[in-house]
Amino acid sequence: MKSDPRSVKRLQKKKDILESKIAERIKRRKEKLNSLLKRKQRKGPHRQDSLPIFGQSNTQFLPSEVSENSEREKINKMQEKIRDLEQQLNAEQQEIERLNEENRLIKEIVEIKEIEELKIKDLNMQKSQLLRNIDDIKKEVGKSLENMVDLFLKSQEIISREKRENDQFAKEHLEILKNYLLQKLTPEQVKELTRLQNQITKLEKQLTNFQKQRAKFEEQIEVPLSRK
């Protein structure tokens, strides 16, 4: 799953539109209901304006009763519509809460990725500087021994990565390479080469761990988001 700040903005915009739309609909319905109630109150109690005609069914409504029933029916319908809107509002509110949670999660993902990218960038910069330092030392040995320096550094990398510092064969192998390098370099420079290579090995290990953690994190958050 690819997440970026634009996804966060789209979710926030959708949430704002839902809230505004529902609030406006509820407001209009309640204003209309209040208007009907005020009209009914202004009319006051209804009087019997006319008597039924002789022989006419007693069940027939008088004009005032018809008007009152009509107003009451309008009010009941309006109240029913408001109840429907309130139910819809509850459903929309649940959707907004879901969007908020997804919005929060995406923000966290973006922040974590930004931190990881900065850390990886910093480690790569450190590694580049160490390699430049090694190149400076290699220039002093000349082209005739450059391959020997590379072999020494590669051997040092393997020994450090596999933790074979106490291996007798590894020690003897490094000692032979050091003797070749001492033809052009000082003991301090050879020691510095060893230190630089060990630092590079540590940085590469950190970079690998960061990449593994990032891949695992993205795998964990991809499934929950896809279900929403």
JSON list of C-alpha atoms in Angstrom, two decimals:
[
{"chain": "A", "resi": 1, "resn": "MET", "atom": "CA", "xyz": [0.00, 0.00, 0.00]},
{"chain": "A", "resi": 2, "resn": "LYS", "atom": "CA", "xyz": [1.28, 3.41, -0.96]},
{"chain": "A", "resi": 3, "resn": "SER", "atom": "CA", "xyz": [0.52, 6.20, 1.54]},
{"chain": "A", "resi": 4, "resn": "ASP", "atom": "CA", "xyz": [1.26, 9.87, 1.21]},
{"chain": "A", "resi": 5, "resn": "PRO", "atom": "CA", "xyz": [0.05, 13.22, 2.60]},
{"chain": "A", "resi": 6, "resn": "ARG", "atom": "CA", "xyz": [-2.42, 13.57, -0.29]},
{"chain": "A", "resi": 7, "resn": "SER", "atom": "CA", "xyz": [-4.34, 10.54, 1.03]},
{"chain": "A", "resi": 8, "resn": "VAL", "atom": "CA", "xyz": [-4.65, 12.25, 4.40]},
{"chain": "A", "resi": 9, "resn": "LYS", "atom": "CA", "xyz": [-6.00, 15.44, 2.78]},
{"chain": "A", "resi": 10, "resn": "ARG", "atom": "CA", "xyz": [-8.60, 13.50, 0.76]},
{"chain": "A", "resi": 11, "resn": "LEU", "atom": "CA", "xyz": [-9.88, 11.71, 3.87]},
{"chain": "A", "resi": 12, "resn": "GLN", "atom": "CA", "xyz": [-10.06, 14.99, 5.81]},
{"chain": "A", "resi": 13, "resn": "LYS", "atom": "CA", "xyz": [-12.00, 16.67, 2.97]},
{"chain": "A", "resi": 14, "resn": "LYS", "atom": "CA", "xyz": [-14.49, 13.79, 2.80]},
{"chain": "A", "resi": 15, "resn": "LYS", "atom": "CA", "xyz": [-15.02, 13.96, 6.56]},
{"chain": "A", "resi": 16, "resn": "ASP", "atom": "CA", "xyz": [-15.64, 17.72, 6.48]},
{"chain": "A", "resi": 17, "resn": "ILE", "atom": "CA", "xyz": [-18.17, 17.39, 3.64]},
{"chain": "A", "resi": 18, "resn": "LEU", "atom": "CA", "xyz": [-20.12, 14.66, 5.50]},
{"chain": "A", "resi": 19, "resn": "GLU", "atom": "CA", "xyz": [-20.28, 16.70, 8.70]},
{"chain": "A", "resi": 20, "resn": "SER", "atom": "CA", "xyz": [-21.39, 19.86, 6.90]},
{"chain": "A", "resi": 21, "resn": "LYS", "atom": "CA", "xyz": [-24.01, 18.09, 4.80]},
{"chain": "A", "resi": 22, "resn": "ILE", "atom": "CA", "xyz": [-25.69, 16.27, 7.71]},
{"chain": "A", "resi": 23, "resn": "ALA", "atom": "CA", "xyz": [-25.63, 19.33, 9.99]},
{"chain": "A", "resi": 24, "resn": "GLU", "atom": "CA", "xyz": [-27.30, 21.47, 7.31]},
{"chain": "A", "resi": 25, "resn": "ARG", "atom": "CA", "xyz": [-30.05, 18.91, 6.64]},
{"chain": "A", "resi": 26, "resn": "ILE", "atom": "CA", "xyz": [-30.86, 18.54, 10.35]},
{"chain": "A", "resi": 27, "resn": "LYS", "atom": "CA", "xyz": [-30.92, 22.32, 10.73]},
{"chain": "A", "resi": 28, "resn": "ARG", "atom": "CA", "xyz": [-33.38, 22.81, 7.85]},
{"chain": "A", "resi": 29, "resn": "ARG", "atom": "CA", "xyz": [-35.73, 20.08, 9.09]},
{"chain": "A", "resi": 30, "resn": "LYS", "atom": "CA", "xyz": [-35.80, 21.44, 12.63]},
{"chain": "A", "resi": 31, "resn": "GLU", "atom": "CA", "xyz": [-36.40, 25.00, 11.41]},
{"chain": "A", "resi": 32, "resn": "LYS", "atom": "CA", "xyz": [-39.37, 23.82, 9.36]},
{"chain": "A", "resi": 33, "resn": "LEU", "atom": "CA", "xyz": [-40.79, 21.86, 12.29]},
{"chain": "A", "resi": 34, "resn": "ASN", "atom": "CA", "xyz": [-40.42, 24.85, 14.62]},
{"chain": "A", "resi": 35, "resn": "SER", "atom": "CA", "xyz": [-42.19, 27.03, 12.05]},
{"chain": "A", "resi": 36, "resn": "LEU", "atom": "CA", "xyz": [-45.15, 24.65, 11.93]},
{"chain": "A", "resi": 37, "resn": "LEU", "atom": "CA", "xyz": [-45.36, 24.50, 15.71]},
{"chain": "A", "resi": 38, "resn": "LYS", "atom": "CA", "xyz": [-45.34, 28.31, 15.98]},
{"chain": "A", "resi": 39, "resn": "ARG", "atom": "CA", "xyz": [-48.12, 28.61, 13.40]},
{"chain": "A", "resi": 40, "resn": "LYS", "atom": "CA", "xyz": [-50.21, 26.13, 15.36]},
{"chain": "A", "resi": 41, "resn": "GLN", "atom": "CA", "xyz": [-49.63, 28.01, 18.62]},
{"chain": "A", "resi": 42, "resn": "ARG", "atom": "CA", "xyz": [-50.62, 31.36, 17.06]},
{"chain": "A", "resi": 43, "resn": "LYS", "atom": "CA", "xyz": [-53.98, 29.95, 15.92]},
{"chain": "A", "resi": 44, "resn": "GLY", "atom": "CA", "xyz": [-54.91, 29.01, 19.49]},
{"chain": "A", "resi": 45, "resn": "PRO", "atom": "CA", "xyz": [-57.63, 26.47, 20.42]},
{"chain": "A", "resi": 46, "resn": "HIS", "atom": "CA", "xyz": [-60.05, 25.67, 17.62]},
{"chain": "A", "resi": 47, "resn": "ARG", "atom": "CA", "xyz": [-63.71, 26.47, 18.03]},
{"chain": "A", "resi": 48, "resn": "GLN", "atom": "CA", "xyz": [-66.64, 24.72, 16.47]},
{"chain": "A", "resi": 49, "resn": "ASP", "atom": "CA", "xyz": [-67.48, 27.29, 13.76]},
{"chain": "A", "resi": 50, "resn": "SER", "atom": "CA", "xyz": [-70.56, 25.47, 12.43]},
{"chain": "A", "resi": 51, "resn": "LEU", "atom": "CA", "xyz": [-73.03, 22.84, 13.48]},
{"chain": "A", "resi": 52, "resn": "PRO", "atom": "CA", "xyz": [-73.54, 19.65, 11.53]},
{"chain": "A", "resi": 53, "resn": "ILE", "atom": "CA", "xyz": [-76.42, 19.73, 9.04]},
{"chain": "A", "resi": 54, "resn": "PHE", "atom": "CA", "xyz": [-79.50, 17.74, 10.07]},
{"chain": "A", "resi": 55, "resn": "GLY", "atom": "CA", "xyz": [-79.19, 14.21, 8.85]},
{"chain": "A", "resi": 56, "resn": "GLN", "atom": "CA", "xyz": [-75.45, 14.54, 8.20]},
{"chain": "A", "resi": 57, "resn": "SER", "atom": "CA", "xyz": [-73.19, 11.84, 9.67]},
{"chain": "A", "resi": 58, "resn": "ASN", "atom": "CA", "xyz": [-71.79, 12.78, 13.08]},
{"chain": "A", "resi": 59, "resn": "THR", "atom": "CA", "xyz": [-68.47, 11.27, 12.09]},
{"chain": "A", "resi": 60, "resn": "GLN", "atom": "CA", "xyz": [-67.74, 13.94, 9.49]},
{"chain": "A", "resi": 61, "resn": "PHE", "atom": "CA", "xyz": [-65.02, 16.38, 10.56]},
{"chain": "A", "resi": 62, "resn": "LEU", "atom": "CA", "xyz": [-65.72, 20.08, 10.91]},
{"chain": "A", "resi": 63, "resn": "PRO", "atom": "CA", "xyz": [-63.50, 22.53, 8.96]},
{"chain": "A", "resi": 64, "resn": "SER", "atom": "CA", "xyz": [-61.51, 23.42, 12.08]},
{"chain": "A", "resi": 65, "resn": "GLU", "atom": "CA", "xyz": [-60.96, 19.74, 12.88]},
{"chain": "A", "resi": 66, "resn": "VAL", "atom": "CA", "xyz": [-59.79, 19.04, 9.34]},
{"chain": "A", "resi": 67, "resn": "SER", "atom": "CA", "xyz": [-57.30, 21.91, 9.58]},
{"chain": "A", "resi": 68, "resn": "GLU", "atom": "CA", "xyz": [-56.03, 20.69, 12.94]},
{"chain": "A", "resi": 69, "resn": "ASN", "atom": "CA", "xyz": [-55.65, 17.11, 11.72]},
{"chain": "A", "resi": 70, "resn": "SER", "atom": "CA", "xyz": [-53.81, 18.34, 8.64]},
{"chain": "A", "resi": 71, "resn": "GLU", "atom": "CA", "xyz": [-51.38, 20.34, 10.78]},
{"chain": "A", "resi": 72, "resn": "ARG", "atom": "CA", "xyz": [-50.89, 17.41, 13.12]},
{"chain": "A", "resi": 73, "resn": "GLU", "atom": "CA", "xyz": [-50.22, 15.09, 10.19]},
{"chain": "A", "resi": 74, "resn": "LYS", "atom": "CA", "xyz": [-47.62, 17.49, 8.82]},
{"chain": "A", "resi": 75, "resn": "ILE", "atom": "CA", "xyz": [-45.93, 17.67, 12.20]},
{"chain": "A", "resi": 76, "resn": "ASN", "atom": "CA", "xyz": [-45.92, 13.88, 12.57]},
{"chain": "A", "resi": 77, "resn": "LYS", "atom": "CA", "xyz": [-44.40, 13.47, 9.12]},
{"chain": "A", "resi": 78, "resn": "MET", "atom": "CA", "xyz": [-41.81, 16.10, 9.88]},
{"chain": "A", "resi": 79, "resn": "GLN", "atom": "CA", "xyz": [-40.90, 14.41, 13.16]},
{"chain": "A", "resi": 80, "resn": "GLU", "atom": "CA", "xyz": [-40.60, 11.09, 11.36]},
{"chain": "A", "resi": 81, "resn": "LYS", "atom": "CA", "xyz": [-38.29, 12.66, 8.79]},
{"chain": "A", "resi": 82, "resn": "ILE", "atom": "CA", "xyz": [-36.16, 14.12, 11.58]},
{"chain": "A", "resi": 83, "resn": "ARG", "atom": "CA", "xyz": [-35.91, 10.69, 13.22]},
{"chain": "A", "resi": 84, "resn": "ASP", "atom": "CA", "xyz": [-34.81, 9.24, 9.88]},
{"chain": "A", "resi": 85, "resn": "LEU", "atom": "CA", "xyz": [-32.23, 11.98, 9.50]},
{"chain": "A", "resi": 86, "resn": "GLU", "atom": "CA", "xyz": [-30.95, 11.39, 13.02]},
{"chain": "A", "resi": 87, "resn": "GLN", "atom": "CA", "xyz": [-30.53, 7.69, 12.23]},
{"chain": "A", "resi": 88, "resn": "GLN", "atom": "CA", "xyz": [-28.69, 8.66, 9.08]},
{"chain": "A", "resi": 89, "resn": "LEU", "atom": "CA", "xyz": [-26.59, 11.06, 11.11]},
{"chain": "A", "resi": 90, "resn": "ASN", "atom": "CA", "xyz": [-25.59, 8.23, 13.46]},
{"chain": "A", "resi": 91, "resn": "ALA", "atom": "CA", "xyz": [-24.55, 6.11, 10.48]},
{"chain": "A", "resi": 92, "resn": "GLU", "atom": "CA", "xyz": [-22.63, 9.01, 8.98]},
{"chain": "A", "resi": 93, "resn": "GLN", "atom": "CA", "xyz": [-20.99, 9.68, 12.35]},
{"chain": "A", "resi": 94, "resn": "GLN", "atom": "CA", "xyz": [-19.75, 6.10, 12.47]},
{"chain": "A", "resi": 95, "resn": "GLU", "atom": "CA", "xyz": [-18.32, 6.58, 8.97]},
{"chain": "A", "resi": 96, "resn": "ILE", "atom": "CA", "xyz": [-16.61, 9.79, 10.11]},
{"chain": "A", "resi": 97, "resn": "GLU", "atom": "CA", "xyz": [-15.10, 7.99, 13.11]},
{"chain": "A", "resi": 98, "resn": "ARG", "atom": "CA", "xyz": [-13.81, 5.26, 10.79]},
{"chain": "A", "resi": 99, "resn": "LEU", "atom": "CA", "xyz": [-12.30, 7.89, 8.50]},
{"chain": "A", "resi": 100, "resn": "ASN", "atom": "CA", "xyz": [-10.72, 9.62, 11.49]},
{"chain": "A", "resi": 101, "resn": "GLU", "atom": "CA", "xyz": [-9.11, 6.37, 12.61]},
{"chain": "A", "resi": 102, "resn": "GLU", "atom": "CA", "xyz": [-7.85, 5.65, 9.10]},
{"chain": "A", "resi": 103, "resn": "ASN", "atom": "CA", "xyz": [-6.64, 9.24, 8.84]},
{"chain": "A", "resi": 104, "resn": "ARG", "atom": "CA", "xyz": [-4.72, 8.89, 12.12]},
{"chain": "A", "resi": 105, "resn": "LEU", "atom": "CA", "xyz": [-3.15, 5.62, 11.03]},
{"chain": "A", "resi": 106, "resn": "ILE", "atom": "CA", "xyz": [-2.05, 7.03, 7.69]},
{"chain": "A", "resi": 107, "resn": "LYS", "atom": "CA", "xyz": [-0.46, 10.04, 9.42]},
{"chain": "A", "resi": 108, "resn": "GLU", "atom": "CA", "xyz": [1.47, 7.70, 11.71]},
{"chain": "A", "resi": 109, "resn": "ILE", "atom": "CA", "xyz": [2.64, 5.65, 8.72]},
{"chain": "A", "resi": 110, "resn": "VAL", "atom": "CA", "xyz": [3.81, 8.78, 6.89]},
{"chain": "A", "resi": 111, "resn": "GLU", "atom": "CA", "xyz": [5.68, 10.03, 9.97]},
{"chain": "A", "resi": 112, "resn": "ILE", "atom": "CA", "xyz": [7.37, 6.66, 10.56]},
{"chain": "A", "resi": 113, "resn": "LYS", "atom": "CA", "xyz": [8.44, 6.44, 6.92]},
{"chain": "A", "resi": 114, "resn": "GLU", "atom": "CA", "xyz": [9.83, 9.96, 7.00]},
{"chain": "A", "resi": 115, "resn": "ILE", "atom": "CA", "xyz": [11.88, 9.15, 10.11]},
{"chain": "A", "resi": 116, "resn": "GLU", "atom": "CA", "xyz": [13.17, 5.93, 8.54]},
{"chain": "A", "resi": 117, "resn": "GLU", "atom": "CA", "xyz": [14.10, 7.70, 5.32]},
{"chain": "A", "resi": 118, "resn": "LEU", "atom": "CA", "xyz": [16.03, 10.36, 7.24]},
{"chain": "A", "resi": 119, "resn": "LYS", "atom": "CA", "xyz": [17.86, 7.68, 9.23]},
{"chain": "A", "resi": 120, "resn": "ILE", "atom": "CA", "xyz": [18.71, 5.69, 6.09]},
{"chain": "A", "resi": 121, "resn": "LYS", "atom": "CA", "xyz": [19.89, 8.87, 4.38]},
{"chain": "A", "resi": 122, "resn": "ASP", "atom": "CA", "xyz": [22.12, 9.70, 7.35]},
{"chain": "A", "resi": 123, "resn": "LEU", "atom": "CA", "xyz": [23.63, 6.20, 7.40]},
{"chain": "A", "resi": 124, "resn": "ASN", "atom": "CA", "xyz": [24.34, 6.37, 3.68]},
{"chain": "A", "resi": 125, "resn": "MET", "atom": "CA", "xyz": [26.04, 9.74, 4.12]},
{"chain": "A", "resi": 126, "resn": "GLN", "atom": "CA", "xyz": [28.23, 8.30, 6.88]},
{"chain": "A", "resi": 127, "resn": "LYS", "atom": "CA", "xyz": [29.11, 5.34, 4.69]},
{"chain": "A", "resi": 128, "resn": "SER", "atom": "CA", "xyz": [30.02, 7.65, 1.79]},
{"chain": "A", "resi": 129, "resn": "GLN", "atom": "CA", "xyz": [32.35, 9.64, 4.02]},
{"chain": "A", "resi": 130, "resn": "LEU", "atom": "CA", "xyz": [34.07, 6.47, 5.25]},
{"chain": "A", "resi": 131, "resn": "LEU", "atom": "CA", "xyz": [34.57, 5.31, 1.67]},
{"chain": "A", "resi": 132, "resn": "ARG", "atom": "CA", "xyz": [36.11, 8.66, 0.77]},
{"chain": "A", "resi": 133, "resn": "ASN", "atom": "CA", "xyz": [38.53, 8.30, 3.67]},
{"chain": "A", "resi": 134, "resn": "ILE", "atom": "CA", "xyz": [39.50, 4.86, 2.40]},
{"chain": "A", "resi": 135, "resn": "ASP", "atom": "CA", "xyz": [40.02, 6.25, -1.11]},
{"chain": "A", "resi": 136, "resn": "ASP", "atom": "CA", "xyz": [42.36, 8.90, 0.31]},
{"chain": "A", "resi": 137, "resn": "ILE", "atom": "CA", "xyz": [44.50, 6.18, 1.89]},
{"chain": "A", "resi": 138, "resn": "LYS", "atom": "CA", "xyz": [44.41, 4.04, -1.26]},
{"chain": "A", "resi": 139, "resn": "LYS", "atom": "CA", "xyz": [45.87, 6.91, -3.27]},
{"chain": "A", "resi": 140, "resn": "GLU", "atom": "CA", "xyz": [49.00, 6.78, -1.15]},
{"chain": "A", "resi": 141, "resn": "VAL", "atom": "CA", "xyz": [49.75, 3.13, -1.92]},
{"chain": "A", "resi": 142, "resn": "GLY", "atom": "CA", "xyz": [49.60, 3.65, -5.68]},
{"chain": "A", "resi": 143, "resn": "LYS", "atom": "CA", "xyz": [47.90, 1.53, -8.31]},
{"chain": "A", "resi": 144, "resn": "SER", "atom": "CA", "xyz": [50.26, -1.39, -7.76]},
{"chain": "A", "resi": 145, "resn": "LEU", "atom": "CA", "xyz": [48.80, -2.10, -4.30]},
{"chain": "A", "resi": 146, "resn": "GLU", "atom": "CA", "xyz": [45.19, -0.88, -4.75]},
{"chain": "A", "resi": 147, "resn": "ASN", "atom": "CA", "xyz": [43.98, -4.42, -5.35]},
{"chain": "A", "resi": 148, "resn": "MET", "atom": "CA", "xyz": [45.80, -5.52, -2.21]},
{"chain": "A", "resi": 149, "resn": "VAL", "atom": "CA", "xyz": [43.98, -2.82, -0.21]},
{"chain": "A", "resi": 150, "resn": "ASP", "atom": "CA", "xyz": [40.64, -4.02, -1.61]},
{"chain": "A", "resi": 151, "resn": "LEU", "atom": "CA", "xyz": [41.48, -7.62, -0.69]},
{"chain": "A", "resi": 152, "resn": "PHE", "atom": "CA", "xyz": [42.49, -6.55, 2.81]},
{"chain": "A", "resi": 153, "resn": "LEU", "atom": "CA", "xyz": [39.23, -4.61, 3.30]},
{"chain": "A", "resi": 154, "resn": "LYS", "atom": "CA", "xyz": [37.10, -7.46, 1.94]},
{"chain": "A", "resi": 155, "resn": "SER", "atom": "CA", "xyz": [38.82, -9.95, 4.24]},
{"chain": "A", "resi": 156, "resn": "GLN", "atom": "CA", "xyz": [38.33, -7.60, 7.18]},
{"chain": "A", "resi": 157, "resn": "GLU", "atom": "CA", "xyz": [34.64, -7.25, 6.29]},
{"chain": "A", "resi": 158, "resn": "ILE", "atom": "CA", "xyz": [34.10, -11.03, 6.21]},
{"chain": "A", "resi": 159, "resn": "ILE", "atom": "CA", "xyz": [35.93, -11.57, 9.49]},
{"chain": "A", "resi": 160, "resn": "SER", "atom": "CA", "xyz": [33.94, -8.81, 11.20]},
{"chain": "A", "resi": 161, "resn": "ARG", "atom": "CA", "xyz": [30.58, -9.92, 9.79]},
{"chain": "A", "resi": 162, "resn": "GLU", "atom": "CA", "xyz": [31.15, -13.56, 10.70]},
{"chain": "A", "resi": 163, "resn": "LYS", "atom": "CA", "xyz": [32.76, -12.66, 14.05]},
{"chain": "A", "resi": 164, "resn": "ARG", "atom": "CA", "xyz": [35.96, -14.61, 13.33]},
{"chain": "A", "resi": 165, "resn": "GLU", "atom": "CA", "xyz": [38.35, -12.20, 15.06]},
{"chain": "A", "resi": 166, "resn": "ASN", "atom": "CA", "xyz": [39.72, -15.06, 17.18]},
{"chain": "A", "resi": 167, "resn": "ASP", "atom": "CA", "xyz": [40.08, -17.44, 14.25]},
{"chain": "A", "resi": 168, "resn": "GLN", "atom": "CA", "xyz": [43.80, -18.27, 13.89]},
{"chain": "A", "resi": 169, "resn": "PHE", "atom": "CA", "xyz": [43.65, -18.80, 10.13]},
{"chain": "A", "resi": 170, "resn": "ALA", "atom": "CA", "xyz": [41.85, -15.45, 9.66]},
{"chain": "A", "resi": 171, "resn": "LYS", "atom": "CA", "xyz": [44.48, -13.71, 11.80]},
{"chain": "A", "resi": 172, "resn": "GLU", "atom": "CA", "xyz": [47.35, -15.14, 9.75]},
{"chain": "A", "resi": 173, "resn": "HIS", "atom": "CA", "xyz": [45.63, -14.19, 6.49]},
{"chain": "A", "resi": 174, "resn": "LEU", "atom": "CA", "xyz": [45.18, -10.58, 7.61]},
{"chain": "A", "resi": 175, "resn": "GLU", "atom": "CA", "xyz": [48.76, -10.43, 8.86]},
{"chain": "A", "resi": 176, "resn": "ILE", "atom": "CA", "xyz": [50.09, -11.40, 5.43]},
{"chain": "A", "resi": 177, "resn": "LEU", "atom": "CA", "xyz": [48.01, -8.69, 3.78]},
{"chain": "A", "resi": 178, "resn": "LYS", "atom": "CA", "xyz": [49.13, -6.11, 6.34]},
{"chain": "A", "resi": 179, "resn": "ASN", "atom": "CA", "xyz": [52.78, -6.84, 5.57]},
{"chain": "A", "resi": 180, "resn": "TYR", "atom": "CA", "xyz": [52.16, -6.07, 1.91]},
{"chain": "A", "resi": 181, "resn": "LEU", "atom": "CA", "xyz": [50.41, -2.81, 2.77]},
{"chain": "A", "resi": 182, "resn": "LEU", "atom": "CA", "xyz": [53.18, -1.72, 5.15]},
{"chain": "A", "resi": 183, "resn": "GLN", "atom": "CA", "xyz": [55.43, -1.41, 2.13]},
{"chain": "A", "resi": 184, "resn": "LYS", "atom": "CA", "xyz": [53.58, 1.84, 1.33]},
{"chain": "A", "resi": 185, "resn": "LEU", "atom": "CA", "xyz": [51.55, 2.66, 4.44]},
{"chain": "A", "resi": 186, "resn": "THR", "atom": "CA", "xyz": [52.33, 3.33, 8.08]},
{"chain": "A", "resi": 187, "resn": "PRO", "atom": "CA", "xyz": [50.99, 1.04, 10.83]},
{"chain": "A", "resi": 188, "resn": "GLU", "atom": "CA", "xyz": [48.60, 3.85, 11.81]},
{"chain": "A", "resi": 189, "resn": "GLN", "atom": "CA", "xyz": [47.18, 3.98, 8.28]},
{"chain": "A", "resi": 190, "resn": "VAL", "atom": "CA", "xyz": [46.66, 0.22, 8.19]},
{"chain": "A", "resi": 191, "resn": "LYS", "atom": "CA", "xyz": [44.95, 0.42, 11.57]},
{"chain": "A", "resi": 192, "resn": "GLU", "atom": "CA", "xyz": [42.75, 3.25, 10.25]},
{"chain": "A", "resi": 193, "resn": "LEU", "atom": "CA", "xyz": [41.77, 1.12, 7.25]},
{"chain": "A", "resi": 194, "resn": "THR", "atom": "CA", "xyz": [40.66, -1.61, 9.63]},
{"chain": "A", "resi": 195, "resn": "ARG", "atom": "CA", "xyz": [38.63, 0.84, 11.71]},
{"chain": "A", "resi": 196, "resn": "LEU", "atom": "CA", "xyz": [36.96, 2.37, 8.66]},
{"chain": "A", "resi": 197, "resn": "GLN", "atom": "CA", "xyz": [36.00, -1.01, 7.24]},
{"chain": "A", "resi": 198, "resn": "ASN", "atom": "CA", "xyz": [34.54, -2.13, 10.57]},
{"chain": "A", "resi": 199, "resn": "GLN", "atom": "CA", "xyz": [32.45, 1.06, 10.69]},
{"chain": "A", "resi": 200, "resn": "ILE", "atom": "CA", "xyz": [31.18, 0.45, 7.17]},
{"chain": "A", "resi": 201, "resn": "THR", "atom": "CA", "xyz": [30.20, -3.12, 8.10]},
{"chain": "A", "resi": 202, "resn": "LYS", "atom": "CA", "xyz": [28.21, -1.84, 11.10]},
{"chain": "A", "resi": 203, "resn": "LEU", "atom": "CA", "xyz": [26.45, 0.79, 9.00]},
{"chain": "A", "resi": 204, "resn": "GLU", "atom": "CA", "xyz": [25.50, -1.75, 6.36]},
{"chain": "A", "resi": 205, "resn": "LYS", "atom": "CA", "xyz": [24.07, -4.01, 9.05]},
{"chain": "A", "resi": 206, "resn": "GLN", "atom": "CA", "xyz": [21.99, -1.13, 10.42]},
{"chain": "A", "resi": 207, "resn": "LEU", "atom": "CA", "xyz": [20.73, -0.30, 6.94]},
{"chain": "A", "resi": 208, "resn": "THR", "atom": "CA", "xyz": [19.72, -3.91, 6.37]},
{"chain": "A", "resi": 209, "resn": "ASN", "atom": "CA", "xyz": [17.86, -4.01, 9.70]},
{"chain": "A", "resi": 210, "resn": "PHE", "atom": "CA", "xyz": [16.01, -0.77, 8.90]},
{"chain": "A", "resi": 211, "resn": "GLN", "atom": "CA", "xyz": [14.89, -2.11, 5.54]},
{"chain": "A", "resi": 212, "resn": "LYS", "atom": "CA", "xyz": [13.67, -5.37, 7.08]},
{"chain": "A", "resi": 213, "resn": "GLN", "atom": "CA", "xyz": [11.77, -3.55, 9.83]},
{"chain": "A", "resi": 214, "resn": "ARG", "atom": "CA", "xyz": [10.18, -1.22, 7.30]},
{"chain": "A", "resi": 215, "resn": "ALA", "atom": "CA", "xyz": [9.05, -4.11, 5.08]},
{"chain": "A", "resi": 216, "resn": "LYS", "atom": "CA", "xyz": [7.59, -5.92, 8.11]},
{"chain": "A", "resi": 217, "resn": "PHE", "atom": "CA", "xyz": [5.78, -2.78, 9.29]},
{"chain": "A", "resi": 218, "resn": "GLU", "atom": "CA", "xyz": [4.23, -2.14, 5.87]},
{"chain": "A", "resi": 219, "resn": "GLU", "atom": "CA", "xyz": [3.08, -5.76, 5.71]},
{"chain": "A", "resi": 220, "resn": "GLN", "atom": "CA", "xyz": [1.40, -5.43, 9.13]},
{"chain": "A", "resi": 221, "resn": "ILE", "atom": "CA", "xyz": [-0.52, -2.24, 8.31]},
{"chain": "A", "resi": 222, "resn": "GLU", "atom": "CA", "xyz": [-1.47, -3.14, 4.73]},
{"chain": "A", "resi": 223, "resn": "VAL", "atom": "CA", "xyz": [-4.06, -5.78, 5.68]},
{"chain": "A", "resi": 224, "resn": "PRO", "atom": "CA", "xyz": [-5.95, -3.69, 8.32]},
{"chain": "A", "resi": 225, "resn": "LEU", "atom": "CA", "xyz": [-6.24, -0.73, 5.94]},
{"chain": "A", "resi": 226, "resn": "SER", "atom": "CA", "xyz": [-7.42, -2.90, 3.05]},
{"chain": "A", "resi": 227, "resn": "ARG", "atom": "CA", "xyz": [-10.33, -4.18, 5.18]},
{"chain": "A", "resi": 228, "resn": "LYS", "atom": "CA", "xyz": [-11.68, -0.69, 5.84]}
]
